[in-house]
Short mmCIF file of C-alpha atoms in Angstrom, two decimals:
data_model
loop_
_atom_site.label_atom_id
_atom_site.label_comp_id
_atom_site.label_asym_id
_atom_site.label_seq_id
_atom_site.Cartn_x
_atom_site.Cartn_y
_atom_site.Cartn_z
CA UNK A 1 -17.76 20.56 71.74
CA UNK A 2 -15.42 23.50 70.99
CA UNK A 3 -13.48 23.77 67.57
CA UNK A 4 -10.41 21.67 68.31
CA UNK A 5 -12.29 18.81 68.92
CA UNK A 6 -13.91 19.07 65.47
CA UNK A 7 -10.34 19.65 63.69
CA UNK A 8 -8.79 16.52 65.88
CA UNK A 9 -11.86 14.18 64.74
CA UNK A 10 -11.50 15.85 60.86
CA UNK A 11 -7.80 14.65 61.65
CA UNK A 12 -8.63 10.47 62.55
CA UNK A 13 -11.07 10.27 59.92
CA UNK A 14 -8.80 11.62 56.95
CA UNK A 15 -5.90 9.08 59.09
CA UNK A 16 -8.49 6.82 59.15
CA UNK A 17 -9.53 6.74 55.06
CA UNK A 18 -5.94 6.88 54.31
CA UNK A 19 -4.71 4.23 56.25
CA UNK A 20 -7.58 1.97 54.50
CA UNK A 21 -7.25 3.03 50.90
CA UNK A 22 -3.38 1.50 51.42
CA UNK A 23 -4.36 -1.60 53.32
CA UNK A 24 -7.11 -2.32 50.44
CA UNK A 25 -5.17 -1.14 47.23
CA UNK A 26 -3.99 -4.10 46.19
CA UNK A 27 -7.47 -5.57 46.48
CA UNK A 28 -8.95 -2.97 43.98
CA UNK A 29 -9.04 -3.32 40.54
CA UNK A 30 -5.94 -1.21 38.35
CA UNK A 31 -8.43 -0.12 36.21
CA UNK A 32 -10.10 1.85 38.59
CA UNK A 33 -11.57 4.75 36.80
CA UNK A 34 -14.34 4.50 34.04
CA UNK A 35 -13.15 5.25 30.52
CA UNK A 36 -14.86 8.75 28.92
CA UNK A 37 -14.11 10.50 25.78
CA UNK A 38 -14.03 14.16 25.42
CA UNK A 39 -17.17 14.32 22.92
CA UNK A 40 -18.54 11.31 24.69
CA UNK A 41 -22.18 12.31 23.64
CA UNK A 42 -21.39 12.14 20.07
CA UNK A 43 -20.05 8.54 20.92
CA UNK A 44 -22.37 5.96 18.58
CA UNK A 45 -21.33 2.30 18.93
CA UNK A 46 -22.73 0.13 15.38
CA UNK A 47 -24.74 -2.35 16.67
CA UNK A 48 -23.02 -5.50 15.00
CA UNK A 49 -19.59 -4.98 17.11
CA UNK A 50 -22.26 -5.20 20.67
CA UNK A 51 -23.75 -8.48 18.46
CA UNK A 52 -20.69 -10.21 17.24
CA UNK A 53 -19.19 -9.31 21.04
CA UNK A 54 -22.06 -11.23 22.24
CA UNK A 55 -22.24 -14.16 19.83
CA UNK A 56 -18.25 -14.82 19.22
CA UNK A 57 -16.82 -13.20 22.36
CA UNK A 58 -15.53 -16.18 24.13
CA UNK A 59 -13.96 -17.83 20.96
CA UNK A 60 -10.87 -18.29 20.81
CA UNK A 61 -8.98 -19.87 17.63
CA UNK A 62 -5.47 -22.04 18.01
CA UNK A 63 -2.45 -19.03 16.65
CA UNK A 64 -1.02 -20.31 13.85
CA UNK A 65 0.66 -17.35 12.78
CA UNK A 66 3.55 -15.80 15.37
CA UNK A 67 6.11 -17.85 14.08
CA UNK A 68 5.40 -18.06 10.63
CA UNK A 69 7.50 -16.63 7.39
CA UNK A 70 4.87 -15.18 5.15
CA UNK A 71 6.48 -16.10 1.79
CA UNK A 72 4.65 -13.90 -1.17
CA UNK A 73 3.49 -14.82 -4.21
CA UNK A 74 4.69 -13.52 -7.46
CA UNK A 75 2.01 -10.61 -9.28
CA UNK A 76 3.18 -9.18 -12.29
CA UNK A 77 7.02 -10.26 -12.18
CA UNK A 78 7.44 -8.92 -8.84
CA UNK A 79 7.97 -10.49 -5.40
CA UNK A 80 8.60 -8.80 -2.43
CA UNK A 81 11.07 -10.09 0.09
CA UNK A 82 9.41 -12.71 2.73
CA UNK A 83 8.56 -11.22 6.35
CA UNK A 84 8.29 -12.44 9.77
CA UNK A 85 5.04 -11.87 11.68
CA UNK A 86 6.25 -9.45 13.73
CA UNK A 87 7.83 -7.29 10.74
CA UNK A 88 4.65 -7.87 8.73
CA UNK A 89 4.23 -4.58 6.03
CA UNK A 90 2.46 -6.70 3.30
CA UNK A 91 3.07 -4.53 0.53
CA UNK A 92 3.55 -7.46 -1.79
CA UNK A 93 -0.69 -6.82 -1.76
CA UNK A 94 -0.21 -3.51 -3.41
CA UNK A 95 1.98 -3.86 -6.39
CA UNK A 96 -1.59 -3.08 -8.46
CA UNK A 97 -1.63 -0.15 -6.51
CA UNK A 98 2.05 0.60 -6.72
CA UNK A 99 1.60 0.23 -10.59
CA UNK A 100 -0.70 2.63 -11.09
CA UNK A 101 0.72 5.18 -9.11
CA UNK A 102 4.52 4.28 -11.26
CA UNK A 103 2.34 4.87 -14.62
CA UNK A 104 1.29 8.80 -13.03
CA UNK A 105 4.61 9.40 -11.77
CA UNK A 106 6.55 8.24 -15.03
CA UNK A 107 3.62 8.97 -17.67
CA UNK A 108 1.10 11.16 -16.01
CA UNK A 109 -1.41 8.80 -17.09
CA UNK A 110 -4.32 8.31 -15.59
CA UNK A 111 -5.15 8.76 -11.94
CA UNK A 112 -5.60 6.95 -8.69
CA UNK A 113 -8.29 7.19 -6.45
CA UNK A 114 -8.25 6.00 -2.24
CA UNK A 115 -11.38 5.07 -0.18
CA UNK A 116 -10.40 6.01 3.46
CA UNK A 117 -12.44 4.33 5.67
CA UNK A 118 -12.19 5.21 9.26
CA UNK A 119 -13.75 5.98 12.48
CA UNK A 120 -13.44 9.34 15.33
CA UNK A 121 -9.99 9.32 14.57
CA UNK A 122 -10.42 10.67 10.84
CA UNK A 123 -13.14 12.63 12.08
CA UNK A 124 -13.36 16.21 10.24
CA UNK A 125 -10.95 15.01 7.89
CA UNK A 126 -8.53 14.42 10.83
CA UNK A 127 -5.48 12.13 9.14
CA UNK A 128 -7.17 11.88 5.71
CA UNK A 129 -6.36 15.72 5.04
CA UNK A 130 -2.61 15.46 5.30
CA UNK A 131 -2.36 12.18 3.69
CA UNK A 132 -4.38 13.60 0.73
CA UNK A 133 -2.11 16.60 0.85
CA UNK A 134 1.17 14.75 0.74
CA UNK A 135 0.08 12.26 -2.08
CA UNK A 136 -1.00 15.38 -3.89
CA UNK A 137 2.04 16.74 -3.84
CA UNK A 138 4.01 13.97 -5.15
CA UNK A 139 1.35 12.93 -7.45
CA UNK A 140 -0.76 16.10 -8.44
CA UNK A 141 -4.37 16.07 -8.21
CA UNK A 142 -7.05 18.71 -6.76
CA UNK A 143 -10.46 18.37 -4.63
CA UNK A 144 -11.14 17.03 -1.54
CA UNK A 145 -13.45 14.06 -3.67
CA UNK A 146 -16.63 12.74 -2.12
CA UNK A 147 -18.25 14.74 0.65
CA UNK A 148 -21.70 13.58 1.96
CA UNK A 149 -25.24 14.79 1.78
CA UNK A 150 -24.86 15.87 5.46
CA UNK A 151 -22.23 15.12 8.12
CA UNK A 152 -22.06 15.31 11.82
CA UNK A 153 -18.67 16.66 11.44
CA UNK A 154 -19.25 18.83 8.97
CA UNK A 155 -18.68 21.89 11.54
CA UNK A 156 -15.14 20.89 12.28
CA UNK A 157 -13.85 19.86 9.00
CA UNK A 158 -11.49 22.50 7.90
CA UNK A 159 -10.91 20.98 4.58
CA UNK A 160 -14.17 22.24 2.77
CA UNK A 161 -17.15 24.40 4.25
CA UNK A 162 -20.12 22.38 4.75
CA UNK A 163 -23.60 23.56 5.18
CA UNK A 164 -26.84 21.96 4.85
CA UNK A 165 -30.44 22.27 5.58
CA UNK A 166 -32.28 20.53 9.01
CA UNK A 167 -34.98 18.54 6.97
CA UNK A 168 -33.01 15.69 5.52
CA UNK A 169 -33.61 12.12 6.98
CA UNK A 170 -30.34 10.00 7.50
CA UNK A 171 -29.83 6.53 6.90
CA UNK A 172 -26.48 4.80 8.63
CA UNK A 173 -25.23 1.19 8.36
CA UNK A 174 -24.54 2.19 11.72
CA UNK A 175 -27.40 2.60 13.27
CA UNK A 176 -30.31 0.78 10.41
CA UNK A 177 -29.70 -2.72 9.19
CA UNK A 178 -32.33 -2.56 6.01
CA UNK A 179 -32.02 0.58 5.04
CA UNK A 180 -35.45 1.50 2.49
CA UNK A 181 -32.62 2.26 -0.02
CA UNK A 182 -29.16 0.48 -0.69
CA UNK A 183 -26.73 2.37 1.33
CA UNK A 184 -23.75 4.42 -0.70
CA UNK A 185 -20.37 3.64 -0.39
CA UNK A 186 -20.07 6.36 2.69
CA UNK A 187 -22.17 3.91 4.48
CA UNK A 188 -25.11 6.29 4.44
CA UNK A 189 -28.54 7.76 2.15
CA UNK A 190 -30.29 10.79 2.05
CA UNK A 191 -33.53 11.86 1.61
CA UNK A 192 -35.09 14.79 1.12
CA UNK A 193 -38.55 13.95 2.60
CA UNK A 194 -39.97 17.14 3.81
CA UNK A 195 -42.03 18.23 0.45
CA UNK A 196 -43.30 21.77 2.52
CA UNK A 197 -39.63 23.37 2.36
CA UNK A 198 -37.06 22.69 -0.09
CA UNK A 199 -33.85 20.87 1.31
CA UNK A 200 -30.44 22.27 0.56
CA UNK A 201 -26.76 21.75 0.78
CA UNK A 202 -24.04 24.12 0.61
CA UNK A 203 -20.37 23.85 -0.29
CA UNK A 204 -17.19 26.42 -0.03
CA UNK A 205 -14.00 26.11 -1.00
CA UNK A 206 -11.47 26.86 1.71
CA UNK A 207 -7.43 27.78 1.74
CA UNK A 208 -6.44 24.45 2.50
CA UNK A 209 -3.65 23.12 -0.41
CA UNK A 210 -4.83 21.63 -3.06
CA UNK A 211 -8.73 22.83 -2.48
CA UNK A 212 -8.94 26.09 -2.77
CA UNK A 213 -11.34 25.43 -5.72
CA UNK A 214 -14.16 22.89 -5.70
CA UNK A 215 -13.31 21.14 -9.27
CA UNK A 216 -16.09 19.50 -11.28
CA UNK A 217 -18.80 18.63 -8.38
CA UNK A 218 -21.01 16.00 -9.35
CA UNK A 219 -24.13 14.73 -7.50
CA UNK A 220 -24.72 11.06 -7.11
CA UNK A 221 -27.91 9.22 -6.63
CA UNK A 222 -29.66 6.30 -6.45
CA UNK A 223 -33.25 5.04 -8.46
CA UNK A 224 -36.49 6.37 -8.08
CA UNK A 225 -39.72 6.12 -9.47
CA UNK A 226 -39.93 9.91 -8.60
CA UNK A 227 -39.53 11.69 -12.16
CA UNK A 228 -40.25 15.07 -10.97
CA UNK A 229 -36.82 15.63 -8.88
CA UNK A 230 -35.27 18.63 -9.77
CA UNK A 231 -32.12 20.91 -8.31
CA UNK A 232 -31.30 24.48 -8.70
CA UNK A 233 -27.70 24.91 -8.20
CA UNK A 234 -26.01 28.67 -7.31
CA UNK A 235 -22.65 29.29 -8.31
CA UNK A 236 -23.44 33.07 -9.34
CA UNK A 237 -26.35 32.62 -11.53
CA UNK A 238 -29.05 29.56 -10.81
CA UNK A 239 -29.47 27.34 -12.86
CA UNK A 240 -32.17 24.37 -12.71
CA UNK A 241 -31.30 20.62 -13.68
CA UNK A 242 -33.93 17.56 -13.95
CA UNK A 243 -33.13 14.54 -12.07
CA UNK A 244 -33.20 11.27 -13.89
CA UNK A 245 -33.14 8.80 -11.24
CA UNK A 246 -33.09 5.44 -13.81
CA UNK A 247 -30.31 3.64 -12.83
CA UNK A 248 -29.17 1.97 -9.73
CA UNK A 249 -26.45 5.03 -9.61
CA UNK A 250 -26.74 8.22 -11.62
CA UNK A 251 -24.75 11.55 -11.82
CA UNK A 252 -25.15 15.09 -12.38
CA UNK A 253 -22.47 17.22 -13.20
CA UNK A 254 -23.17 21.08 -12.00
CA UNK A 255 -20.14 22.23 -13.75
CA UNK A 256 -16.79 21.06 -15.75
CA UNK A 257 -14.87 23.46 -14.44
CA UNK A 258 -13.84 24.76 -11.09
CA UNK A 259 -16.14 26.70 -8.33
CA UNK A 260 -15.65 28.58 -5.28
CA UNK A 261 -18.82 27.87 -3.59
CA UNK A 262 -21.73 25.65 -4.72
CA UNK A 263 -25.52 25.78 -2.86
CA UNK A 264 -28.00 22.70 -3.88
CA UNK A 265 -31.79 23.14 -3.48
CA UNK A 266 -33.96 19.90 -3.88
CA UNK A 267 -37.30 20.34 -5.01
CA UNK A 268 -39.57 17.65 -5.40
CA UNK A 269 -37.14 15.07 -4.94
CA UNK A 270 -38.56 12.99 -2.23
CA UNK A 271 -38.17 9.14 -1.94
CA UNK A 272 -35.01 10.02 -4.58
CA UNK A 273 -32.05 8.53 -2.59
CA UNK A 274 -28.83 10.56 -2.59
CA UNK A 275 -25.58 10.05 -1.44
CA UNK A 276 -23.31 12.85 -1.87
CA UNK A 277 -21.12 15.37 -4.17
CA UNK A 278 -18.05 14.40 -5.72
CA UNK A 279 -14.99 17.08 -6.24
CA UNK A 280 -12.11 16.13 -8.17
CA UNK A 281 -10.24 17.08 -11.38
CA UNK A 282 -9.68 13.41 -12.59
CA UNK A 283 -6.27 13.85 -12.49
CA UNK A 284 -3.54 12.67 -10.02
CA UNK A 285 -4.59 11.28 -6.34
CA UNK A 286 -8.22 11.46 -5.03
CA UNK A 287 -8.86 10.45 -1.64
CA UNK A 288 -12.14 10.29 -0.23
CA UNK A 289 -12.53 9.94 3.52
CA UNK A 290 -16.12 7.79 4.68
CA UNK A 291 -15.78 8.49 8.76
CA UNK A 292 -18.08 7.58 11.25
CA UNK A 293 -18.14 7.64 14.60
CA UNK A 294 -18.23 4.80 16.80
CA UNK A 295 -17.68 2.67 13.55
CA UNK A 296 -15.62 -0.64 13.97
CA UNK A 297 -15.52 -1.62 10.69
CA UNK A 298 -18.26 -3.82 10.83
CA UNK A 299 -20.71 -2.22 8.95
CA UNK A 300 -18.57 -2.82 6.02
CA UNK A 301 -19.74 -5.81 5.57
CA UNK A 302 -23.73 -4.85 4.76
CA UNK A 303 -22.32 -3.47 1.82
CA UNK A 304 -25.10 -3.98 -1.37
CA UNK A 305 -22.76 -5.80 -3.74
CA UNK A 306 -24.35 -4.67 -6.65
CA UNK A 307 -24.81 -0.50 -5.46
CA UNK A 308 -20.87 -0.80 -4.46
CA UNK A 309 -19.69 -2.39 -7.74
CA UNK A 310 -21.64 0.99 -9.44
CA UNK A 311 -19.60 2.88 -7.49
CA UNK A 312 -16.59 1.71 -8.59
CA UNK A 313 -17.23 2.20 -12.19
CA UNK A 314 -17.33 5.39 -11.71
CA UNK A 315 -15.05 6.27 -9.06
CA UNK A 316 -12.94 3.45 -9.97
CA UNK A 317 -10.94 3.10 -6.33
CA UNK A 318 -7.54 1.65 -6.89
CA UNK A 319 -7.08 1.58 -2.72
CA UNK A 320 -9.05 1.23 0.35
CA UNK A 321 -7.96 2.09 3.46
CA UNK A 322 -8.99 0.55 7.18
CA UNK A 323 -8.55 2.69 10.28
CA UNK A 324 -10.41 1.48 13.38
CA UNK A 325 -10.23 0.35 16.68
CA UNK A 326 -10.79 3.34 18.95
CA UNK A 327 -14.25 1.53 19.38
CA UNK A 328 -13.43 -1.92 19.65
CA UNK A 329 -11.19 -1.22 22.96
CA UNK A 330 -13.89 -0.51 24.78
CA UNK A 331 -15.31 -3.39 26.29
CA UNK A 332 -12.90 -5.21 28.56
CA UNK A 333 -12.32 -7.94 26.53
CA UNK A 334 -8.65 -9.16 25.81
CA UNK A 335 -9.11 -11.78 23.03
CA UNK A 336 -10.12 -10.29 19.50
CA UNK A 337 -10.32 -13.43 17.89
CA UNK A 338 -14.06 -12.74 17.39
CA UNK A 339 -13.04 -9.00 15.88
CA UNK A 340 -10.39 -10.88 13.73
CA UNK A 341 -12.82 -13.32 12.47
CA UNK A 342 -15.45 -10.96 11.07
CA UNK A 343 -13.15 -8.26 9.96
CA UNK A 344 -11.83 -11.51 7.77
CA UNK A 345 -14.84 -11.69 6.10
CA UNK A 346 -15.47 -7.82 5.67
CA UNK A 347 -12.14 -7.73 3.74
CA UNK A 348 -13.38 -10.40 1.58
CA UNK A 349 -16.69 -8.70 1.16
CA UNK A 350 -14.93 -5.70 -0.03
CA UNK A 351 -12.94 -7.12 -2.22
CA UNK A 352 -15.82 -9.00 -3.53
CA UNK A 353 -17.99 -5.14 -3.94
CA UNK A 354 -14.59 -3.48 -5.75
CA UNK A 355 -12.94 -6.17 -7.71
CA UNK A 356 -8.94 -5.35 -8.24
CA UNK A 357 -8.79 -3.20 -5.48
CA UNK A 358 -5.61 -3.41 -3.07
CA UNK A 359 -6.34 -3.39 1.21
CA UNK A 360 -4.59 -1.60 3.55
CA UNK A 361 -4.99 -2.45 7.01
CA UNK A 362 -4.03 0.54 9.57
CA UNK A 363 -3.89 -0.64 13.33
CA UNK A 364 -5.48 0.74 16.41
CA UNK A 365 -3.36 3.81 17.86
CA UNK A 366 -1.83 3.78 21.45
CA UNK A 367 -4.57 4.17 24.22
CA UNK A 368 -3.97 5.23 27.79
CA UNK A 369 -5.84 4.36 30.94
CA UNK A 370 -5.41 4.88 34.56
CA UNK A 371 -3.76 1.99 36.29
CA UNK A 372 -3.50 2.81 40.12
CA UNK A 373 -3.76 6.24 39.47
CA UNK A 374 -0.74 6.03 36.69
CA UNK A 375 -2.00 6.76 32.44
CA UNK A 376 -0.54 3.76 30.99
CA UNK A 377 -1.15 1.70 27.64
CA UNK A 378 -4.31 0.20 27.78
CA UNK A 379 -4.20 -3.45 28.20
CA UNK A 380 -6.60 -4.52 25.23
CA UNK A 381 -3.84 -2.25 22.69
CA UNK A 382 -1.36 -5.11 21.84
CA UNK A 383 -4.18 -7.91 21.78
CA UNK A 384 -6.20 -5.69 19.55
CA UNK A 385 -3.20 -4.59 17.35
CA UNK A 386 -1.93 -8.30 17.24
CA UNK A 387 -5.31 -9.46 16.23
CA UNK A 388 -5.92 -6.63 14.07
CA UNK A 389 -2.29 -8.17 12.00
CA UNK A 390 -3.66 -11.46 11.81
CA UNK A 391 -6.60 -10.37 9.90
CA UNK A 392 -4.28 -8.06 7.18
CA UNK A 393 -2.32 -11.32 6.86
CA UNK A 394 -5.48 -13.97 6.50
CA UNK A 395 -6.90 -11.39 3.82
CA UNK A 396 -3.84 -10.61 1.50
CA UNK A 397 -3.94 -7.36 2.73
CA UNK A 398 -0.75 -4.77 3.52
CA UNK A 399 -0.84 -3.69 7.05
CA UNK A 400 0.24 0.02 9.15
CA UNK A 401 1.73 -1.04 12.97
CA UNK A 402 0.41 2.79 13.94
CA UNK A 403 0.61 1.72 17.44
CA UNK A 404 4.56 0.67 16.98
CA UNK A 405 5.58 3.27 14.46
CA UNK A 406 3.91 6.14 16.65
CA UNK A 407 5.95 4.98 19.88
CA UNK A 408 4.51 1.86 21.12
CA UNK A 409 4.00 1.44 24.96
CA UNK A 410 3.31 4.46 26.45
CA UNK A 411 3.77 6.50 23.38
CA UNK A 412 0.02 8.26 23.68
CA UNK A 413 1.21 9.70 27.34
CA UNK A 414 4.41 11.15 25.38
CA UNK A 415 1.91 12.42 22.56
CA UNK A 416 -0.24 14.18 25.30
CA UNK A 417 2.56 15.91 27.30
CA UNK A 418 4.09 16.73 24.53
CA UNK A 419 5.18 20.38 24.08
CA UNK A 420 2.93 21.39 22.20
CA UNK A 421 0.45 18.45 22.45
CA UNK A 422 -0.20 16.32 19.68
CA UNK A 423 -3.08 14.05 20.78
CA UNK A 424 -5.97 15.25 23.34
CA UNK A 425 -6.71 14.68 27.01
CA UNK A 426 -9.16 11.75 26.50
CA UNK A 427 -5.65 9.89 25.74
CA UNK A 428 -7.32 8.46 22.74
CA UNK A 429 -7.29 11.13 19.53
CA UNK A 430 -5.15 13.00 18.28
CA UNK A 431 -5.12 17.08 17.86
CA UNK A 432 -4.58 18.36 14.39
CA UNK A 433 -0.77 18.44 15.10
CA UNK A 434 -0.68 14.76 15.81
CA UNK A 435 -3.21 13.77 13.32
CA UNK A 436 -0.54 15.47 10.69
CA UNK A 437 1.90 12.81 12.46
CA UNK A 438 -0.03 10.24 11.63
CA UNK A 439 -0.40 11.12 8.09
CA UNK A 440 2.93 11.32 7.71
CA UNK A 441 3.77 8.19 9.18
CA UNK A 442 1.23 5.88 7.19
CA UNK A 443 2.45 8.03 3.94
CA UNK A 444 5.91 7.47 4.49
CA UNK A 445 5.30 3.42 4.62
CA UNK A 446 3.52 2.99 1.94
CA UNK A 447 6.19 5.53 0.16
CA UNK A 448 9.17 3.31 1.08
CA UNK A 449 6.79 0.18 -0.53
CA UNK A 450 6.22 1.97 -3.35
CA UNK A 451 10.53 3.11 -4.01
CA UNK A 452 11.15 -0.50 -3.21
CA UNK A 453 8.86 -1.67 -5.90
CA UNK A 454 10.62 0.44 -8.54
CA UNK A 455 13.83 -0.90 -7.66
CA UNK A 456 12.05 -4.46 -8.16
CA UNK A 457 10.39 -3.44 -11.04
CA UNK A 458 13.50 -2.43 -12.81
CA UNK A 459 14.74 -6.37 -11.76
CA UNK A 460 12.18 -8.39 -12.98
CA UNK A 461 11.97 -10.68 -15.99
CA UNK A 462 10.51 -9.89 -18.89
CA UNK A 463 7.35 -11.98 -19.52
CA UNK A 464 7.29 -14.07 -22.00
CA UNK A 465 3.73 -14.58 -23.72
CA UNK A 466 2.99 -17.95 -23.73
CA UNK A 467 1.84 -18.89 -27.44
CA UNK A 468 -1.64 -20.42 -27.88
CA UNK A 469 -2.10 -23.12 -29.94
CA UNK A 470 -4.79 -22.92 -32.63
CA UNK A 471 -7.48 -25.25 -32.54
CA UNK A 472 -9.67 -26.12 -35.44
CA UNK A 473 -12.46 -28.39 -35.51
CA UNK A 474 -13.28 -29.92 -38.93
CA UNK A 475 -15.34 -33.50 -39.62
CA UNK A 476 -15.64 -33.93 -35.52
CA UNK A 477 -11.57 -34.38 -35.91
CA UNK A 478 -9.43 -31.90 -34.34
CA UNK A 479 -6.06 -30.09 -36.15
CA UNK A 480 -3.59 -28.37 -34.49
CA UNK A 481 -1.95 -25.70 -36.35
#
């Protein structure tokens, strides 16, 4: 058979495949390709979104909510204006919040502190940076606040240098359901367990605003029966410190004032549980961010009570903030009432673990897949984002549309081929330009709340005290006076 007989049957067969893939297109699935993620190996699913997918998955709950007018109640003299479901900002659920952050402004009293709670999208400080950065600058403050024990992004967080030795053993409420010690409120606890070499942790200041110092780090950790524990901390000279591990949470305070670097060294400190080091100059806005990957807020929920309300007597969080969903779009499904259900009760659980706090809710981004060989919003977005609304509304909590205010449909495409880019090819995260975006976006919301509550603030009714009557008891006859 000579060559041109080869090319002509190359010919049918390519004819031939072509020909077929049109006549069967419209039998194949649009979502033909598998979804992947750039750092897909680092991907870790929790394993109570696989359990609650498998126990609640198919439940579905009658909507009572589309066409309802949330009507607020009054807190502290001040009501905001009632909102549809669709406009839903709920920042009648931060006037607390909005109070305290009125008394820095117009006093400079006291300070304000912001768990940020998030998965891969806030990983390395992604988001969380540039929203710490622009409530800093408003607000004052300096430090980048808690930073754990170790950190698989630790490498790629650009907002503090983060070293630490191999020989520490990691608890996650990802990953462990009864953890041997109460986990902290980064969802995670240390040990140092390896008593043949000492374990260590290193910390540098770098030239991002606002933390080009390390102000006032401060160790926390759990109890131990362990009263040997000691640390030798290097900032210049060495200087050795005694663990007293006698409470549920204890401190240790390496220096008042501000460092460039700090290095750690644990000796004879196993079975002590530690959480992390806390950097902050106790004035203005803190914001810690508690990131993990493949986290859908779940976990949240294990929370010890008791080890969380410690927490917050010392870190005293005015805020927390909930940013996930990345994760929970995973898995084909498009009804979330399971995902709103349980997130319901995490809130709650929260709220429960840091009493006064104010929620905000912060929706899933835009997502692109390939439909028929186009990128296009993923289908599970809106259901997710809708569900994800439902559950800020059911728990008194405010609530971020990131997936409208960013673009809506088809926005993540724009973000991609964007010159120059601001989210990555995995048409999921955003680059550091984007994440920037981001920040800006969920700052400027909650900036808008808080200029609207001034003007209300200025509006409101003075309280009245409402005067108590004595009661006195004499001769089992009561007197009013």
């Amino acid at each position: 058979m000579n060559t041109s007989k080869y090319f002509i049957q190359a010919l049918l067969v390519v004819v031939f495949s072509t020909l077929s893939f049109i006549v069967f297109k419209e039998f194949l699935p649009k979502k033909i390709f598998p979804e992947s993620l750039v750092n897909s190996k680092n991907v870790v699913v929790d394993s109570l979104l696989l359990e609650a997918i498998a126990e609640e998955g198919t439940i579905k709950e009658k909507d009572t909510l589309s066409n309802t007018i949330i009507d607020f109640k009054v807190v502290n003299g001040i009501k905001f204006p009632d909102e549809t479901f669709e406009e839903y900002q709920g920042n009648q659920y931060l006037v607390t919040f909005f109070e305290k952050l009125y008394q820095l402004e117009t006093k400079k009293q006291g300070n304000v502190r912001i768990a940020y709670f998030g998965d891969s999208m806030t990983d390395g400080d992604l988001i969380v940076k540039d929203f710490r950065t622009y409530l800093q600058e408003r607000f004052g403050g300096k430090g980048v606040g808690f930073v754990n024990i170790t950190s698989e992004s630790a490498s790629s967080r650009s907002s503090i240098t983060h070293e630490f030795s191999a020989n520490w053993k990691t608890q996650s409420y990802l990953k462990v359901k009864r953890p041997s010690r109460a986990f902290g409120v980064n969802g995670h606890v240390f040990f140092a367990n390896d008593t043949s070499n000492i374990a260590w942790v290193k910390f540098k200041a770098t030239k991002t605003k606002f933390a080009t110092e390390l102000p006032k780090p401060t160790l926390f950790y759990g109890s131990s029966s362990n009263k040997s524990g000691k640390v030798f901390c290097t900032a210049g000279d060495t200087i050795g410190k005694q663990l007293y591990p006698n409470s549920l949470l204890n401190t240790l305070t390496f220096s008042d004032g501000n460092l460039k670097s700090l290095k750690v060294n644990f000796s004879k400190a196993d079975s002590i549980p530690f959480y992390g080091v806390n950097f902050d100059d106790g004035k203005g806005v803190h914001v810690d961010n508690f990131s993990n990957r493949g986290n859908s807020g779940l976990p949240l929920g294990t929370f010890d009570a008791a080890t969380m309300k410690a927490f917050h007597a010392k870190l005293d969080y005015d805020l927390i903030v909930l940013q996930y969903g990345a994760n929970v779009l995973n898995y084909g499904t498009l009804d979330y009432t399971w995902y709103e259900k349980r997130m319901t009760k995490v809130v709650q659980h929260l709220k429960e673990c840091f009493p006064g706090v104010s929620i905000l809710i912060i929706s899933t981004a835009d997502k692109s897949t390939k439909y028929d060989l186009e990128m296009k919003t993923d289908s599970a977005v809106v259901p997710l984002n809708t569900a994800q609304k439902r559950y800020a509304i059911k728990s008194e909590s405010s609530f971020v549309n990131l997936y409208t205010l960013m673009g809506g449909n088809g926005s993540m495409v724009q973000w991609v081929e964007a010159v120059p880019a601001k989210a990555n090819k995995d048409y999921t995260h955003f680059n550091h330009r984007g994440a920037k975006e981001v920040a800006n976006i969920i700052y400027s919301q909650i900036n808008q709340g808080y200029e609207t509550y001034k003007n209300l603030r200025k509006k409101r009714k003075p309280i009245t005290p409402v005067k108590k009557e004595a009661v006195i008891i004499k001769n089992d006859s009561i007197h009013e006076e």
